Amino acid sequence: MPGKRKLYSGIGGQAVLEGIMMKNGEKYAVAVRKPDGKVAIEQDNFRGILDGSLIKKIPFVRGIFNFIDSLVLGMKCLNYSASVGEGEDGEEGKKSVGEGLISALITCVSFVMAVGIFIVLPYYIASRFNGYVRNQSLITIAEGIIRVVIFLIYVCGISLMKDIRRLYRYHGAEHKCINCIERGRPLTVKNVMRSSRLHRRCGTSFIFFVLFVSIVLFFFIKTDNVAERVAFRILLMPVVAGISYEIIRLAGRCDNIFVRIISAPGMAVQRLTTKEPDEEMAEVAIAAVEAVFDWKQYLQDNYGYRPEELEAATEAK
């Protein structure tokens, strides 16, 4: 029965435009609220790069590939939600070659901008203190703090956009659904709405781990050449992502004082990147979950629910 105990379910998700993507193993589903008020659902399997390979099972290496897979699937689901929001059928296969090239170009430009804003810019600002601070370790810490501040400014800045505020509300609905299940509660709108909108396996927490791990790793860059320093920072990012992935995996599966402490900063930032959803948003999130995950069987296996109790909860939904 539900209580303080929280068990890992294996499902994860992402907010998209007017909807939610949920993933369970290879299966994923995108549920989007259409302009006419109905919910469109696309259900499919996703196999990332090197799927089935032993490389994707190696700790600290698998995180790099899983991160790339998440970006690819995320872009695919965003494109689908955008097409549904425009009243189209959402079939990505109908996109022209030109549209595909534009999407790839936008992705590349976004990546270059992210490197410039979150890696090069903090280094440049921190390097201005070289004439006042001789301790390179302090300069590296300052660079990390500047990187965190820029990230927080970015998060707060884009939240001023109306579409992003709604995206944050769907982000909250996604977390509430997963927390509802992992706390052992039947997946109803009422139970989802009273669940927490914060979750340790959130992408926001992952980014915060990346920021902190980068501070530690950048201590080991010992060169006076500016170009080499910047290049090493960029080249180390896959390593940073691999380490951060293992930390967030640990955070999602354990619940001890150490995990709570290291998760606290990311959970705090989630108060900015998630907002309280309404019941219609919760319904969309539930539809995405039910398309890829048998929550009734999960509650029976892990929390001892009887089938009749789950049927009663479903009817009450």
XYZ file of C-alpha atoms in Angstrom:
317
model
C 0.000 0.000 0.000
C 1.132 3.591 -0.566
C 3.270 5.269 2.018
C 6.693 6.821 2.470
C 8.360 4.023 0.531
C 9.324 4.963 -3.027
C 10.291 2.349 -5.615
C 12.011 2.840 -8.963
C 9.618 2.255 -11.871
C 11.966 2.586 -14.836
C 9.810 5.078 -16.716
C 10.997 8.551 -17.641
C 9.642 11.386 -19.668
C 9.846 14.832 -21.140
C 7.465 17.730 -21.580
C 6.718 18.715 -25.171
C 4.493 21.385 -26.716
C 1.021 20.872 -25.196
C 1.909 17.355 -24.164
C 4.099 14.710 -22.574
C 6.481 12.037 -23.832
C 6.882 8.937 -21.655
C 9.472 6.209 -22.234
C 9.727 2.710 -20.791
C 12.635 0.676 -22.145
C 12.452 0.843 -25.933
C 8.786 1.856 -25.926
C 7.801 5.501 -25.950
C 4.584 7.431 -26.392
C 3.813 11.096 -26.985
C 0.425 12.390 -25.850
C -0.523 15.861 -27.105
C -3.630 17.958 -26.545
C -4.942 18.930 -29.977
C -6.553 22.313 -30.759
C -9.991 20.632 -30.700
C -9.388 19.409 -27.126
C -8.836 15.741 -27.961
C -5.625 13.904 -27.044
C -3.474 12.561 -29.877
C -1.112 9.705 -29.000
C 1.840 8.438 -31.015
C 3.292 5.150 -29.803
C 6.482 3.567 -31.134
C 9.783 1.898 -30.276
C 13.037 3.833 -30.165
C 16.411 2.213 -30.635
C 19.302 4.549 -30.013
C 22.866 4.437 -31.250
C 24.754 1.252 -30.378
C 21.605 -0.342 -28.902
C 22.338 -3.897 -27.798
C 26.049 -3.195 -27.671
C 28.082 -3.989 -24.551
C 29.433 -0.440 -24.694
C 26.060 0.871 -23.531
C 26.347 -1.235 -20.389
C 29.731 0.119 -19.289
C 29.391 2.550 -16.358
C 30.568 6.129 -17.080
C 30.508 5.367 -20.817
C 26.833 4.475 -21.279
C 25.769 7.900 -20.040
C 27.298 9.628 -23.068
C 25.290 7.526 -25.524
C 22.101 7.682 -23.450
C 22.421 11.473 -23.378
C 22.704 11.588 -27.187
C 19.734 9.212 -27.508
C 17.675 11.476 -25.229
C 18.457 14.499 -27.393
C 17.507 12.680 -30.603
C 14.250 11.288 -29.188
C 13.451 14.629 -27.562
C 13.767 16.480 -30.874
C 11.628 13.849 -32.613
C 8.877 14.202 -30.009
C 9.019 18.006 -30.078
C 8.590 17.954 -33.863
C 5.579 15.657 -33.491
C 3.948 17.831 -30.816
C 4.522 20.957 -32.927
C 2.839 19.361 -35.952
C -0.143 18.235 -33.860
C -0.448 21.706 -32.360
C -0.644 23.135 -35.879
C -3.525 20.810 -36.698
C -1.482 18.395 -38.835
C -1.589 14.602 -38.534
C 1.814 14.538 -36.862
C 3.377 12.015 -39.197
C 7.015 12.960 -39.277
C 7.595 10.903 -42.392
C 5.797 13.573 -44.440
C 8.425 16.214 -43.690
C 10.291 17.385 -46.753
C 14.036 16.966 -47.162
C 14.368 20.735 -46.823
C 12.555 20.722 -43.458
C 14.797 17.913 -42.239
C 17.900 19.875 -43.194
C 16.567 22.959 -41.430
C 15.922 20.908 -38.259
C 19.483 19.516 -38.398
C 20.877 23.018 -38.936
C 18.912 24.394 -35.989
C 20.223 21.549 -33.808
C 23.826 22.282 -34.813
C 23.438 26.020 -34.240
C 21.831 25.351 -30.845
C 24.741 23.110 -29.869
C 27.305 25.732 -30.877
C 25.405 28.407 -28.941
C 25.224 26.167 -25.853
C 28.994 25.590 -25.991
C 29.590 29.311 -26.356
C 27.214 30.392 -23.590
C 27.835 27.685 -20.993
C 31.494 26.779 -21.594
C 33.388 29.551 -23.377
C 31.612 32.568 -21.849
C 32.081 31.503 -18.167
C 35.762 30.801 -18.855
C 36.202 34.191 -20.498
C 34.519 36.047 -17.617
C 36.491 34.151 -14.957
C 39.768 34.750 -16.817
C 39.249 38.502 -16.301
C 40.124 37.924 -12.627
C 43.602 36.600 -13.430
C 45.155 39.985 -12.728
C 43.622 40.047 -9.227
C 43.625 36.380 -8.160
C 46.782 34.322 -8.564
C 45.306 31.019 -7.370
C 44.142 29.133 -10.464
C 41.959 26.829 -8.361
C 39.927 29.808 -7.153
C 39.569 30.990 -10.749
C 38.207 27.552 -11.709
C 35.692 27.668 -8.845
C 34.667 31.179 -9.916
C 34.194 29.893 -13.459
C 31.903 27.149 -12.167
C 29.854 29.599 -10.107
C 29.507 31.898 -13.131
C 28.348 28.919 -15.203
C 25.653 28.124 -12.605
C 24.525 31.763 -12.491
C 24.259 31.925 -16.292
C 22.187 28.732 -16.278
C 19.808 30.131 -13.642
C 19.453 33.402 -15.563
C 18.705 31.388 -18.717
C 16.043 29.277 -16.957
C 14.365 32.333 -15.433
C 14.636 34.295 -18.677
C 12.901 31.753 -20.920
C 10.176 31.264 -18.288
C 8.937 34.747 -19.243
C 7.751 33.262 -22.549
C 4.122 32.110 -22.496
C 4.807 28.828 -24.327
C 7.676 27.964 -21.977
C 5.501 28.599 -18.918
C 2.998 26.079 -20.280
C 5.866 23.682 -21.046
C 6.961 23.977 -17.398
C 3.416 23.074 -16.311
C 3.458 19.951 -18.478
C 6.906 19.217 -17.009
C 5.257 19.310 -13.584
C 2.513 16.942 -14.785
C 5.150 14.496 -16.041
C 6.886 14.419 -12.658
C 3.618 14.138 -10.767
C 2.605 11.075 -12.784
C 5.891 9.269 -12.145
C 5.874 10.205 -8.445
C 2.273 9.011 -8.135
C 3.203 5.558 -9.436
C 6.494 5.275 -7.537
C 4.748 6.227 -4.277
C 2.353 3.329 -4.795
C -0.795 5.286 -5.653
C -3.261 4.318 -8.408
C -2.843 6.519 -11.453
C -5.888 8.784 -11.218
C -6.138 12.506 -11.864
C -6.817 13.119 -8.162
C -3.732 11.158 -7.062
C -1.539 12.745 -9.737
C -2.564 16.275 -8.742
C -1.626 15.697 -5.096
C 1.775 14.182 -5.942
C 5.027 16.151 -5.917
C 6.145 17.972 -9.053
C 9.825 17.406 -8.144
C 11.720 14.245 -9.102
C 15.368 13.255 -8.631
C 15.781 11.773 -12.117
C 14.790 15.024 -13.816
C 16.856 16.446 -16.675
C 17.196 19.676 -14.691
C 18.981 17.767 -11.928
C 21.179 16.105 -14.552
C 22.243 19.511 -15.891
C 23.037 20.684 -12.372
C 25.195 17.592 -11.792
C 26.963 18.412 -15.072
C 27.707 21.921 -13.798
C 29.188 20.669 -10.521
C 31.138 17.745 -11.997
C 32.669 20.096 -14.567
C 34.099 22.245 -11.747
C 35.942 19.207 -10.355
C 37.239 17.928 -13.701
C 38.392 21.333 -14.906
C 40.800 21.457 -11.955
C 42.909 18.940 -13.853
C 43.415 21.151 -16.904
C 46.965 22.416 -16.467
C 48.027 24.529 -19.407
C 48.791 28.201 -19.929
C 47.551 28.210 -23.505
C 44.076 29.786 -23.699
C 43.005 27.849 -26.809
C 44.055 24.554 -25.208
C 42.142 25.351 -22.022
C 38.943 25.999 -23.953
C 39.477 22.943 -26.177
C 40.049 20.661 -23.180
C 36.860 21.968 -21.555
C 34.855 21.080 -24.639
C 36.524 17.676 -25.040
C 35.878 16.801 -21.393
C 32.117 17.371 -21.666
C 31.372 13.740 -22.701
C 33.287 12.604 -19.600
C 31.307 15.075 -17.478
C 28.055 13.754 -18.970
C 29.083 10.137 -18.287
C 29.834 10.813 -14.616
C 26.675 12.901 -14.156
C 24.571 10.112 -15.655
C 25.852 7.622 -13.072
C 25.108 10.065 -10.253
C 21.536 10.627 -11.399
C 21.037 6.859 -11.808
C 22.115 6.463 -8.193
C 19.800 9.277 -7.117
C 16.850 7.599 -8.847
C 17.404 4.234 -7.170
C 18.562 5.117 -3.649
C 17.066 7.150 -0.840
C 19.705 7.846 1.783
C 21.050 11.020 3.352
C 23.985 11.250 0.894
C 21.676 11.033 -2.123
C 19.338 13.616 -0.616
C 22.198 16.059 -0.074
C 23.661 15.794 -3.588
C 20.174 15.950 -5.117
C 19.079 19.027 -3.159
C 20.461 21.728 -5.546
C 18.865 20.134 -8.615
C 15.573 19.624 -6.785
C 15.631 23.308 -5.784
C 16.135 24.419 -9.399
C 13.199 22.215 -10.442
C 10.984 24.707 -8.619
C 11.848 27.017 -11.517
C 11.556 24.483 -14.364
C 8.304 22.857 -13.184
C 4.986 24.519 -12.407
C 1.678 23.194 -11.092
C -0.394 21.682 -13.945
C -4.158 21.653 -14.282
C -6.257 18.490 -14.443
C -6.331 18.458 -18.248
C -2.525 18.399 -18.309
C -2.569 15.541 -15.786
C -4.934 13.624 -18.100
C -2.462 14.012 -20.981
C 0.383 12.750 -18.795
C -1.674 9.753 -17.673
C -2.489 8.901 -21.307
C 1.242 8.919 -22.148
C 2.075 6.660 -19.191
C -0.676 4.152 -19.921
C 0.498 3.829 -23.523
C 3.880 2.393 -22.433
C 3.552 1.190 -18.828
C 1.270 -1.262 -17.019
C 0.930 0.668 -13.769
C -1.682 -1.727 -12.393
C 0.678 -4.686 -12.632
C 3.462 -2.553 -11.143
C 1.318 -1.683 -8.092
C 0.236 -5.291 -7.658
C 3.827 -6.574 -7.830
C 5.427 -3.898 -5.656
C 2.719 -2.601 -3.324
C 0.407 -5.589 -2.944
C -2.767 -4.098 -4.398
C -5.604 -6.496 -5.150
C -7.053 -6.382 -8.684
C -10.473 -5.267 -7.418
C -8.920 -2.286 -5.627
C -7.261 -1.169 -8.829
C -10.486 -1.620 -10.795
C -12.325 0.565 -8.272
C -9.596 3.209 -8.541
C -9.789 3.158 -12.334
C -13.572 3.622 -12.295
C -13.161 6.551 -9.873
C -10.710 8.153 -12.306
